[in-house]
Amino acid sequence: MLGQMSSIAKSAAQSAGEFQLDHTVKGIPGGTKPFPLSRIAERNWNVLREDLPFPLMVLKHTALLHNVRAMKDFLEGHRLSIAPHAKTHMSPQLIQLQLSHGAWAITAGTVNQVQVFRQFGVSRIVLANQLVGRQNVRYVVEEINRGSDFDFYCLVDSAEGVRHLGLLAREFGLLRPIKVLLEGGYFGGRTGCRTLGEARQVIAAIKEVPHLVHLAGVEGFEGSISANDPTEAAARVSNYLGFLKDLLAELRPEDLPGATEIILSAGGSGYFDMVAKSFQALDTFLPKRIVLRSGCYLTHDSHMYREYQEQRASRGWREPQLKAALEVWSYVQSIPEEGLAILTMGKRDCPYDYFLPVPLKRYRADRGELILSDCKITRLNDQHAYMSFPKGADLQFGDMIASGISHPCTAFDKWRFIPVVNDQYDVIDGLLTYF
């Protein structure tokens, strides 16, 4: 049960376990009086008995533990580290699960996320973003100054950004240098140096503030590279990784003062096999730490990352084999015309930014489970889903429909509370999210 992994620090366990659930929380039955999350298993709720109201997103415990163990074995087998991107779930219990299975650090996308992770005791954080703005820099400086246990990294991709960081760090009295990773980008992409000349300017700017900013390595993000054909996308990723290796070649030992290792970080949830293979072949003047930042491996999904897994297999990487751990349950509330069922879930309940949910199975108390291989969700409104089904399909009003999701990063943010279920759909624990 999650109770075995819900303590990053004592405050995390207390905060999660003592959080009061009642019927103002989405997913809790109407009329439920407040009770602590730590006692949810005592309710003996079961999803298939309809003890909880739908729509409802659940996290399947068996699949969750399979995924975290499979990734741990993969990392150990290939001499890799991971700093999972916790913006995916923003849950202290899941952060602790990842740390307890060997995560080297936790990745954040914003300083607000850093604040949440620090509140729950995370001691090493990679901000996979630029550190910009007075309040953001002030907070990070104060956390660094608070004690030597906070190991913080952020990204830089311009001389202006380095000077901005150094100026504010000096103003707020920074006591230890902020460690930064030189970010490499690509034309048409997001942040990151586009040329080696720009990278040299950044390195020179870092040397101008040696007591405030220390270079720790090279970073990139290949996950947003796309193409109509997976083979073409992989080729673009390969070219980009070649540029990151060129950035690394620009570094000299004197550019990393006091460093005992050089960090090479990339690897979203789609192409981490290519990142590992590319970086492992490098010779470096310091011991290298290859840090993947995959976040979606923890729950996987039923479309987007399932396809990425198939692509990795086609490239010869057949591990780790991950399982979809998230389902959104809803009812058939109307069959207004032949071949169309309207479900009681919508954009407020499940992700839709890349692909729509995938109908997996129907459950009916008197008929049991039916796999829905020929059904398809074609559209979502705020609270409704349009599901097409073939003629003769055994569907009727009130049927319970389980749908898989695509892109976990926009699934968790719709739920403050998520029940954790066993293989029989008994609620054995619950997660809190902090978006």
Tab-separated table of C-alpha atoms in Angstrom:
chain	number	residue	atom	x	y	z
A	1	MET	CA	0.000	0.000	0.000
A	2	LEU	CA	1.045	3.585	-0.538
A	3	GLY	CA	1.254	4.080	3.197
A	4	GLN	CA	4.646	2.352	3.006
A	5	MET	CA	6.023	5.093	0.753
A	6	SER	CA	4.196	8.260	1.751
A	7	SER	CA	6.931	9.993	3.739
A	8	ILE	CA	9.569	12.080	1.972
A	9	ALA	CA	9.965	13.631	5.351
A	10	LYS	CA	7.840	13.451	8.484
A	11	SER	CA	5.978	16.567	7.386
A	12	ALA	CA	5.050	14.925	4.065
A	13	ALA	CA	3.554	11.877	5.737
A	14	GLN	CA	1.633	14.008	8.204
A	15	SER	CA	0.386	16.408	5.558
A	16	ALA	CA	-0.817	13.671	3.207
A	17	GLY	CA	-2.176	11.336	5.850
A	18	GLU	CA	-3.916	14.023	7.894
A	19	PHE	CA	-5.523	15.749	4.923
A	20	GLN	CA	-9.267	15.779	5.498
A	21	LEU	CA	-11.419	14.328	2.739
A	22	ASP	CA	-15.121	15.133	2.522
A	23	HIS	CA	-17.760	15.489	-0.152
A	24	THR	CA	-16.404	18.835	-1.343
A	25	VAL	CA	-13.484	16.848	-2.823
A	26	LYS	CA	-14.081	15.524	-6.331
A	27	GLY	CA	-14.392	11.744	-6.226
A	28	ILE	CA	-15.794	11.512	-2.685
A	29	PRO	CA	-19.427	10.410	-2.212
A	30	GLY	CA	-21.985	13.068	-1.316
A	31	GLY	CA	-22.732	13.359	2.395
A	32	THR	CA	-19.341	11.977	3.469
A	33	LYS	CA	-18.190	13.611	6.684
A	34	PRO	CA	-14.538	14.680	6.969
A	35	PHE	CA	-12.009	11.903	7.588
A	36	PRO	CA	-8.205	11.700	7.196
A	37	LEU	CA	-6.741	10.295	4.004
A	38	SER	CA	-4.681	7.848	6.076
A	39	ARG	CA	-7.893	5.986	6.965
A	40	ILE	CA	-9.366	5.685	3.494
A	41	ALA	CA	-8.824	1.914	3.257
A	42	GLU	CA	-11.101	1.505	6.295
A	43	ARG	CA	-14.020	2.718	4.175
A	44	ASN	CA	-13.940	-0.561	2.222
A	45	TRP	CA	-14.927	1.280	-0.946
A	46	ASN	CA	-14.960	-0.550	-4.264
A	47	VAL	CA	-15.151	1.147	-7.659
A	48	LEU	CA	-17.121	-1.634	-9.364
A	49	ARG	CA	-19.767	-1.554	-6.609
A	50	GLU	CA	-20.214	2.152	-7.387
A	51	ASP	CA	-19.167	3.143	-3.871
A	52	LEU	CA	-17.571	6.258	-5.369
A	53	PRO	CA	-19.187	8.769	-7.730
A	54	PHE	CA	-18.239	8.916	-11.415
A	55	PRO	CA	-16.451	10.356	-13.275
A	56	LEU	CA	-13.477	9.052	-11.345
A	57	MET	CA	-9.809	8.679	-12.191
A	58	VAL	CA	-8.091	5.792	-10.425
A	59	LEU	CA	-4.465	4.727	-10.116
A	60	LYS	CA	-3.877	0.986	-10.380
A	61	HIS	CA	-1.470	-0.081	-7.675
A	62	THR	CA	-0.087	-3.210	-9.337
A	63	ALA	CA	0.774	-1.375	-12.572
A	64	LEU	CA	2.292	1.532	-10.639
A	65	LEU	CA	4.676	-0.716	-8.703
A	66	HIS	CA	5.527	-2.684	-11.837
A	67	ASN	CA	6.536	0.514	-13.643
A	68	VAL	CA	8.686	1.951	-10.883
A	69	ARG	CA	10.511	-1.360	-10.437
A	70	ALA	CA	10.952	-1.863	-14.183
A	71	MET	CA	12.491	1.590	-14.546
A	72	LYS	CA	14.776	1.006	-11.554
A	73	ASP	CA	16.053	-2.224	-13.107
A	74	PHE	CA	16.539	-0.475	-16.459
A	75	LEU	CA	18.536	2.372	-14.923
A	76	GLU	CA	20.757	0.068	-12.897
A	77	GLY	CA	21.341	-2.189	-15.885
A	78	HIS	CA	22.496	0.704	-18.074
A	79	ARG	CA	24.377	2.779	-15.459
A	80	LEU	CA	21.944	5.695	-15.662
A	81	SER	CA	20.505	8.140	-13.158
A	82	ILE	CA	17.037	9.648	-13.191
A	83	ALA	CA	15.591	12.900	-11.956
A	84	PRO	CA	11.934	12.242	-12.787
A	85	HIS	CA	9.883	15.233	-13.843
A	86	ALA	CA	7.379	15.471	-11.001
A	87	LYS	CA	5.285	18.117	-12.756
A	88	THR	CA	3.588	15.047	-14.210
A	89	HIS	CA	1.845	14.218	-10.952
A	90	MET	CA	2.780	16.833	-8.301
A	91	SER	CA	2.147	14.241	-5.605
A	92	PRO	CA	4.418	13.918	-2.545
A	93	GLN	CA	3.554	10.237	-2.182
A	94	LEU	CA	4.654	9.483	-5.731
A	95	ILE	CA	7.794	11.571	-5.312
A	96	GLN	CA	8.737	9.454	-2.342
A	97	LEU	CA	8.031	6.294	-4.318
A	98	GLN	CA	10.440	7.481	-7.001
A	99	LEU	CA	13.118	8.490	-4.505
A	100	SER	CA	12.813	5.191	-2.667
A	101	HIS	CA	13.438	3.420	-5.980
A	102	GLY	CA	16.690	5.215	-6.645
A	103	ALA	CA	15.839	8.599	-8.184
A	104	TRP	CA	18.965	10.780	-7.996
A	105	ALA	CA	16.931	13.996	-7.896
A	106	ILE	CA	13.478	15.360	-8.651
A	107	THR	CA	12.871	17.651	-11.633
A	108	ALA	CA	10.642	20.730	-11.483
A	109	GLY	CA	9.418	22.933	-14.302
A	110	THR	CA	8.671	26.078	-12.278
A	111	VAL	CA	9.807	27.645	-9.030
A	112	ASN	CA	6.301	27.130	-7.649
A	113	GLN	CA	6.888	23.400	-8.095
A	114	VAL	CA	10.265	23.750	-6.368
A	115	GLN	CA	8.444	25.351	-3.434
A	116	VAL	CA	6.080	22.375	-3.193
A	117	PHE	CA	8.898	19.838	-3.396
A	118	ARG	CA	10.921	21.660	-0.743
A	119	GLN	CA	7.864	21.730	1.523
A	120	PHE	CA	7.899	17.935	1.363
A	121	GLY	CA	11.595	17.580	2.036
A	122	VAL	CA	13.141	16.985	-1.393
A	123	SER	CA	16.827	17.809	-1.038
A	124	ARG	CA	18.056	17.658	-4.657
A	125	ILE	CA	16.041	19.439	-7.365
A	126	VAL	CA	16.724	20.113	-11.020
A	127	LEU	CA	14.770	23.110	-12.291
A	128	ALA	CA	14.556	22.189	-15.978
A	129	ASN	CA	14.023	25.810	-16.859
A	130	GLN	CA	15.675	29.197	-16.634
A	131	LEU	CA	15.601	30.872	-13.206
A	132	VAL	CA	14.086	34.274	-13.988
A	133	GLY	CA	12.536	37.045	-11.872
A	134	ARG	CA	13.155	38.647	-8.495
A	135	GLN	CA	10.831	36.539	-6.374
A	136	ASN	CA	11.911	33.286	-7.985
A	137	VAL	CA	15.618	34.005	-7.514
A	138	ARG	CA	15.041	35.311	-3.981
A	139	TYR	CA	13.299	32.111	-2.923
A	140	VAL	CA	15.966	29.828	-4.382
A	141	VAL	CA	18.762	31.887	-2.800
A	142	GLU	CA	17.067	31.710	0.592
A	143	GLU	CA	16.652	27.946	0.291
A	144	ILE	CA	20.309	27.504	-0.671
A	145	ASN	CA	21.387	29.721	2.211
A	146	ARG	CA	19.187	27.833	4.645
A	147	GLY	CA	21.542	24.853	4.723
A	148	SER	CA	24.013	22.720	2.798
A	149	ASP	CA	21.504	19.904	2.300
A	150	PHE	CA	19.803	21.645	-0.658
A	151	ASP	CA	21.399	20.624	-3.959
A	152	PHE	CA	19.881	22.820	-6.682
A	153	TYR	CA	20.422	23.021	-10.444
A	154	CYS	CA	18.857	25.256	-13.091
A	155	LEU	CA	19.415	25.979	-16.783
A	156	VAL	CA	21.104	28.824	-18.618
A	157	ASP	CA	21.079	29.519	-22.351
A	158	SER	CA	22.232	33.149	-22.683
A	159	ALA	CA	24.815	35.545	-21.290
A	160	GLU	CA	21.938	37.872	-20.354
A	161	GLY	CA	20.344	35.110	-18.300
A	162	VAL	CA	23.589	34.407	-16.456
A	163	ARG	CA	24.066	38.095	-15.643
A	164	HIS	CA	20.466	38.405	-14.472
A	165	LEU	CA	20.935	35.419	-12.190
A	166	GLY	CA	24.264	36.661	-10.851
A	167	LEU	CA	22.986	40.185	-10.214
A	168	LEU	CA	19.988	39.044	-8.184
A	169	ALA	CA	21.943	36.315	-6.399
A	170	ARG	CA	24.423	38.937	-5.213
A	171	GLU	CA	21.614	41.298	-4.148
A	172	PHE	CA	19.941	38.565	-2.069
A	173	GLY	CA	23.194	37.503	-0.412
A	174	LEU	CA	23.830	34.087	-1.937
A	175	LEU	CA	26.259	32.090	0.216
A	176	ARG	CA	26.944	29.157	-2.151
A	177	PRO	CA	27.105	29.266	-5.943
A	178	ILE	CA	24.029	28.235	-7.907
A	179	LYS	CA	24.833	25.234	-10.075
A	180	VAL	CA	23.702	25.576	-13.674
A	181	LEU	CA	23.501	23.345	-16.741
A	182	LEU	CA	24.285	24.750	-20.169
A	183	GLU	CA	21.163	24.203	-22.233
A	184	GLY	CA	21.350	23.304	-25.883
A	185	GLY	CA	18.350	23.885	-28.114
A	186	TYR	CA	17.427	23.526	-31.758
A	187	PHE	CA	16.032	25.881	-34.359
A	188	GLY	CA	12.262	26.137	-34.137
A	189	GLY	CA	12.303	24.592	-30.686
A	190	ARG	CA	11.958	25.980	-27.197
A	191	THR	CA	14.788	27.385	-25.072
A	192	GLY	CA	18.488	26.551	-25.398
A	193	CYS	CA	21.553	27.796	-27.270
A	194	ARG	CA	21.166	27.316	-31.000
A	195	THR	CA	24.857	27.591	-31.912
A	196	LEU	CA	28.247	26.814	-30.424
A	197	GLY	CA	29.033	30.528	-30.553
A	198	GLU	CA	26.111	31.294	-28.261
A	199	ALA	CA	27.254	28.538	-25.923
A	200	ARG	CA	30.739	30.037	-25.709
A	201	GLN	CA	29.218	33.377	-24.719
A	202	VAL	CA	27.265	31.677	-21.919
A	203	ILE	CA	30.377	29.906	-20.635
A	204	ALA	CA	32.288	33.200	-20.647
A	205	ALA	CA	29.473	34.930	-18.737
A	206	ILE	CA	29.524	32.209	-16.066
A	207	LYS	CA	33.241	32.807	-15.562
A	208	GLU	CA	32.491	36.459	-14.829
A	209	VAL	CA	30.546	35.488	-11.673
A	210	PRO	CA	32.568	32.558	-10.279
A	211	HIS	CA	31.388	33.038	-6.681
A	212	LEU	CA	27.726	33.099	-7.684
A	213	VAL	CA	27.267	30.646	-10.566
A	214	HIS	CA	29.026	27.334	-11.225
A	215	LEU	CA	28.675	25.296	-14.406
A	216	ALA	CA	27.833	21.640	-13.707
A	217	GLY	CA	27.205	20.156	-17.151
A	218	VAL	CA	25.085	20.126	-20.295
A	219	GLU	CA	21.328	19.718	-20.665
A	220	GLY	CA	18.748	19.389	-23.407
A	221	PHE	CA	15.198	18.299	-24.037
A	222	GLU	CA	14.413	16.211	-27.073
A	223	GLY	CA	10.822	15.353	-26.174
A	224	SER	CA	9.221	18.174	-28.157
A	225	ILE	CA	10.920	17.141	-31.418
A	226	SER	CA	8.312	15.754	-33.772
A	227	ALA	CA	7.690	14.729	-37.352
A	228	ASN	CA	4.927	13.044	-39.308
A	229	ASP	CA	6.964	9.859	-39.515
A	230	PRO	CA	8.494	8.232	-36.388
A	231	THR	CA	11.679	7.382	-38.305
A	232	GLU	CA	12.113	11.017	-39.308
A	233	ALA	CA	11.459	12.150	-35.734
A	234	ALA	CA	14.118	9.750	-34.450
A	235	ALA	CA	16.577	11.107	-37.008
A	236	ARG	CA	15.922	14.661	-35.807
A	237	VAL	CA	16.430	13.565	-32.216
A	238	SER	CA	19.720	11.941	-33.192
A	239	ASN	CA	20.918	15.145	-34.854
A	240	TYR	CA	19.956	17.154	-31.794
A	241	LEU	CA	21.815	14.809	-29.471
A	242	GLY	CA	24.838	15.265	-31.701
A	243	PHE	CA	24.629	19.008	-31.065
A	244	LEU	CA	24.495	18.431	-27.300
A	245	LYS	CA	27.666	16.368	-27.599
A	246	ASP	CA	29.260	19.249	-29.513
A	247	LEU	CA	28.341	21.552	-26.617
A	248	LEU	CA	30.020	19.181	-24.210
A	249	ALA	CA	33.166	19.273	-26.340
A	250	GLU	CA	33.327	23.034	-25.755
A	251	LEU	CA	33.843	22.538	-22.018
A	252	ARG	CA	37.211	22.442	-20.300
A	253	PRO	CA	38.031	21.312	-16.744
A	254	GLU	CA	38.480	24.929	-15.634
A	255	ASP	CA	34.884	25.655	-16.722
A	256	LEU	CA	33.531	23.413	-13.933
A	257	PRO	CA	35.258	24.665	-10.751
A	258	GLY	CA	35.211	22.190	-7.897
A	259	ALA	CA	33.129	19.626	-9.816
A	260	THR	CA	33.775	15.928	-9.218
A	261	GLU	CA	31.520	14.806	-12.067
A	262	ILE	CA	29.960	16.240	-15.196
A	263	ILE	CA	26.209	16.018	-15.629
A	264	LEU	CA	24.671	15.153	-18.992
A	265	SER	CA	20.916	15.434	-18.808
A	266	ALA	CA	18.147	14.889	-21.337
A	267	GLY	CA	15.668	12.093	-21.909
A	268	GLY	CA	11.970	12.797	-21.667
A	269	SER	CA	9.560	9.879	-21.650
A	270	GLY	CA	9.720	9.158	-25.370
A	271	TYR	CA	13.341	8.916	-26.532
A	272	PHE	CA	15.287	8.114	-23.377
A	273	ASP	CA	16.774	5.041	-25.064
A	274	MET	CA	18.431	7.229	-27.705
A	275	VAL	CA	19.708	9.638	-25.053
A	276	ALA	CA	21.231	6.812	-23.030
A	277	LYS	CA	22.940	5.237	-26.037
A	278	SER	CA	24.262	8.577	-27.306
A	279	PHE	CA	25.651	9.822	-23.993
A	280	GLN	CA	27.094	6.482	-22.876
A	281	ALA	CA	29.437	6.481	-25.861
A	282	LEU	CA	31.086	9.748	-24.763
A	283	ASP	CA	34.512	10.125	-23.190
A	284	THR	CA	34.643	12.956	-20.651
A	285	PHE	CA	37.415	14.630	-18.632
A	286	LEU	CA	35.411	14.017	-15.435
A	287	PRO	CA	33.276	11.032	-14.475
A	288	LYS	CA	29.928	11.518	-16.185
A	289	ARG	CA	26.480	11.226	-14.690
A	290	ILE	CA	23.803	10.646	-17.324
A	291	VAL	CA	20.548	11.943	-15.878
A	292	LEU	CA	17.270	11.107	-17.568
A	293	ARG	CA	14.260	13.236	-16.662
A	294	SER	CA	11.401	10.952	-17.721
A	295	GLY	CA	8.256	11.570	-15.708
A	296	CYS	CA	5.470	9.695	-17.473
A	297	TYR	CA	7.043	6.246	-17.040
A	298	LEU	CA	5.452	6.034	-13.606
A	299	THR	CA	1.900	5.648	-14.906
A	300	HIS	CA	2.538	5.231	-18.651
A	301	ASP	CA	-0.676	5.592	-20.701
A	302	SER	CA	-2.906	3.949	-23.285
A	303	HIS	CA	-1.945	5.859	-26.423
A	304	MET	CA	0.872	8.425	-26.652
A	305	TYR	CA	3.515	6.698	-24.525
A	306	ARG	CA	2.314	3.259	-25.528
A	307	GLU	CA	3.289	4.234	-29.091
A	308	TYR	CA	6.642	5.573	-27.890
A	309	GLN	CA	7.254	2.230	-26.194
A	310	GLU	CA	6.527	0.434	-29.470
A	311	GLN	CA	8.963	2.750	-31.261
A	312	ARG	CA	11.680	2.032	-28.688
A	313	ALA	CA	11.129	-1.676	-29.265
A	314	SER	CA	11.527	-1.154	-33.009
A	315	ARG	CA	14.908	0.475	-32.297
A	316	GLY	CA	16.004	-2.610	-30.364
A	317	TRP	CA	15.297	-1.415	-26.799
A	318	ARG	CA	12.722	-3.784	-25.355
A	319	GLU	CA	12.984	-2.560	-21.776
A	320	PRO	CA	11.488	-1.340	-19.591
A	321	GLN	CA	8.072	-2.717	-20.522
A	322	LEU	CA	5.620	-0.339	-18.862
A	323	LYS	CA	1.910	-0.716	-18.091
A	324	ALA	CA	-0.895	1.829	-18.176
A	325	ALA	CA	-1.788	2.617	-14.549
A	326	LEU	CA	-4.460	5.314	-14.960
A	327	GLU	CA	-8.119	4.818	-15.847
A	328	VAL	CA	-11.037	7.240	-15.927
A	329	TRP	CA	-14.411	5.670	-15.151
A	330	SER	CA	-17.723	7.091	-16.339
A	331	TYR	CA	-21.291	6.030	-17.105
A	332	VAL	CA	-23.205	5.711	-20.339
A	333	GLN	CA	-25.788	8.412	-19.692
A	334	SER	CA	-27.465	8.496	-23.102
A	335	ILE	CA	-27.636	6.608	-26.393
A	336	PRO	CA	-29.375	9.326	-28.423
A	337	GLU	CA	-28.810	7.699	-31.818
A	338	GLU	CA	-27.521	4.460	-33.262
A	339	GLY	CA	-23.816	4.038	-32.779
A	340	LEU	CA	-23.393	6.942	-30.349
A	341	ALA	CA	-23.106	6.782	-26.560
A	342	ILE	CA	-22.672	9.870	-24.392
A	343	LEU	CA	-20.470	9.322	-21.341
A	344	THR	CA	-20.410	11.267	-18.067
A	345	MET	CA	-16.843	12.554	-18.364
A	346	GLY	CA	-15.258	15.411	-20.247
A	347	LYS	CA	-12.381	17.850	-20.490
A	348	ARG	CA	-12.591	18.547	-16.754
A	349	ASP	CA	-11.789	14.910	-16.009
A	350	CYS	CA	-9.274	13.548	-18.526
A	351	PRO	CA	-6.477	14.771	-20.817
A	352	TYR	CA	-7.188	15.714	-24.419
A	353	ASP	CA	-4.188	17.825	-25.479
A	354	TYR	CA	-2.553	15.125	-27.627
A	355	PHE	CA	-5.061	12.293	-28.024
A	356	LEU	CA	-8.544	11.603	-26.726
A	357	PRO	CA	-9.208	8.904	-24.104
A	358	VAL	CA	-9.304	5.264	-25.216
A	359	PRO	CA	-12.349	3.146	-24.217
A	360	LEU	CA	-10.983	-0.018	-22.611
A	361	LYS	CA	-13.850	-1.983	-21.122
A	362	ARG	CA	-17.466	-1.932	-20.073
A	363	TYR	CA	-18.592	-3.204	-16.700
A	364	ARG	CA	-22.165	-4.112	-15.729
A	365	ALA	CA	-23.032	-5.772	-12.443
A	366	ASP	CA	-25.076	-8.575	-14.024
A	367	ARG	CA	-22.871	-9.111	-17.073
A	368	GLY	CA	-19.364	-8.422	-15.805
A	369	GLU	CA	-16.566	-7.067	-17.982
A	370	LEU	CA	-16.507	-6.602	-21.758
A	371	ILE	CA	-13.433	-5.401	-23.685
A	372	LEU	CA	-14.313	-2.451	-25.926
A	373	SER	CA	-11.906	-2.970	-28.802
A	374	ASP	CA	-14.185	-1.410	-31.457
A	375	CYS	CA	-15.365	1.677	-29.574
A	376	LYS	CA	-13.812	5.124	-29.940
A	377	ILE	CA	-14.165	8.463	-28.196
A	378	THR	CA	-14.449	11.064	-30.933
A	379	ARG	CA	-15.062	14.281	-29.032
A	380	LEU	CA	-15.123	15.818	-25.547
A	381	ASN	CA	-17.158	18.652	-24.079
A	382	ASP	CA	-16.550	20.034	-20.611
A	383	GLN	CA	-18.587	17.247	-18.954
A	384	HIS	CA	-19.488	14.882	-21.814
A	385	ALA	CA	-17.675	12.367	-24.031
A	386	TYR	CA	-18.924	11.161	-27.419
A	387	MET	CA	-18.225	7.441	-27.877
A	388	SER	CA	-18.951	5.697	-31.164
A	389	PHE	CA	-19.704	1.977	-31.088
A	390	PRO	CA	-20.396	-0.677	-33.739
A	391	LYS	CA	-23.820	-2.058	-34.521
A	392	GLY	CA	-24.820	-4.830	-32.158
A	393	ALA	CA	-22.438	-3.799	-29.373
A	394	ASP	CA	-23.678	-4.771	-25.921
A	395	LEU	CA	-24.050	-1.270	-24.478
A	396	GLN	CA	-26.920	0.258	-22.549
A	397	PHE	CA	-27.819	3.170	-20.291
A	398	GLY	CA	-25.969	3.051	-16.967
A	399	ASP	CA	-23.068	0.905	-18.136
A	400	MET	CA	-19.747	1.691	-16.467
A	401	ILE	CA	-16.975	2.514	-18.944
A	402	ALA	CA	-13.257	2.467	-18.137
A	403	SER	CA	-11.113	4.591	-20.445
A	404	GLY	CA	-7.353	4.779	-20.726
A	405	ILE	CA	-5.725	8.185	-20.987
A	406	SER	CA	-3.065	9.759	-23.173
A	407	HIS	CA	-0.400	12.088	-21.758
A	408	PRO	CA	-0.329	11.764	-17.955
A	409	CYS	CA	1.001	15.335	-17.555
A	410	THR	CA	-2.487	16.727	-18.161
A	411	ALA	CA	-4.368	14.000	-16.294
A	412	PHE	CA	-3.233	14.493	-12.691
A	413	ASP	CA	-3.874	18.242	-12.687
A	414	LYS	CA	-7.630	17.641	-12.944
A	415	TRP	CA	-7.785	15.719	-9.671
A	416	ARG	CA	-6.932	16.941	-6.169
A	417	PHE	CA	-7.508	13.430	-4.842
A	418	ILE	CA	-6.954	10.145	-6.710
A	419	PRO	CA	-7.961	6.776	-5.237
A	420	VAL	CA	-5.445	3.958	-5.505
A	421	VAL	CA	-7.038	0.591	-6.287
A	422	ASN	CA	-5.948	-3.034	-6.254
A	423	ASP	CA	-6.712	-5.533	-9.022
A	424	GLN	CA	-10.240	-6.001	-7.665
A	425	TYR	CA	-10.794	-2.205	-7.680
A	426	ASP	CA	-10.886	-1.985	-3.885
A	427	VAL	CA	-9.707	1.450	-2.757
A	428	ILE	CA	-6.580	0.725	-0.742
A	429	ASP	CA	-5.068	4.215	-0.549
A	430	GLY	CA	-5.257	7.686	-2.048
A	431	LEU	CA	-3.009	10.352	-3.518
A	432	LEU	CA	-3.047	14.096	-3.136
A	433	THR	CA	-1.806	16.441	-5.870
A	434	TYR	CA	-0.503	20.001	-5.462
A	435	PHE	CA	-1.058	21.913	-8.695
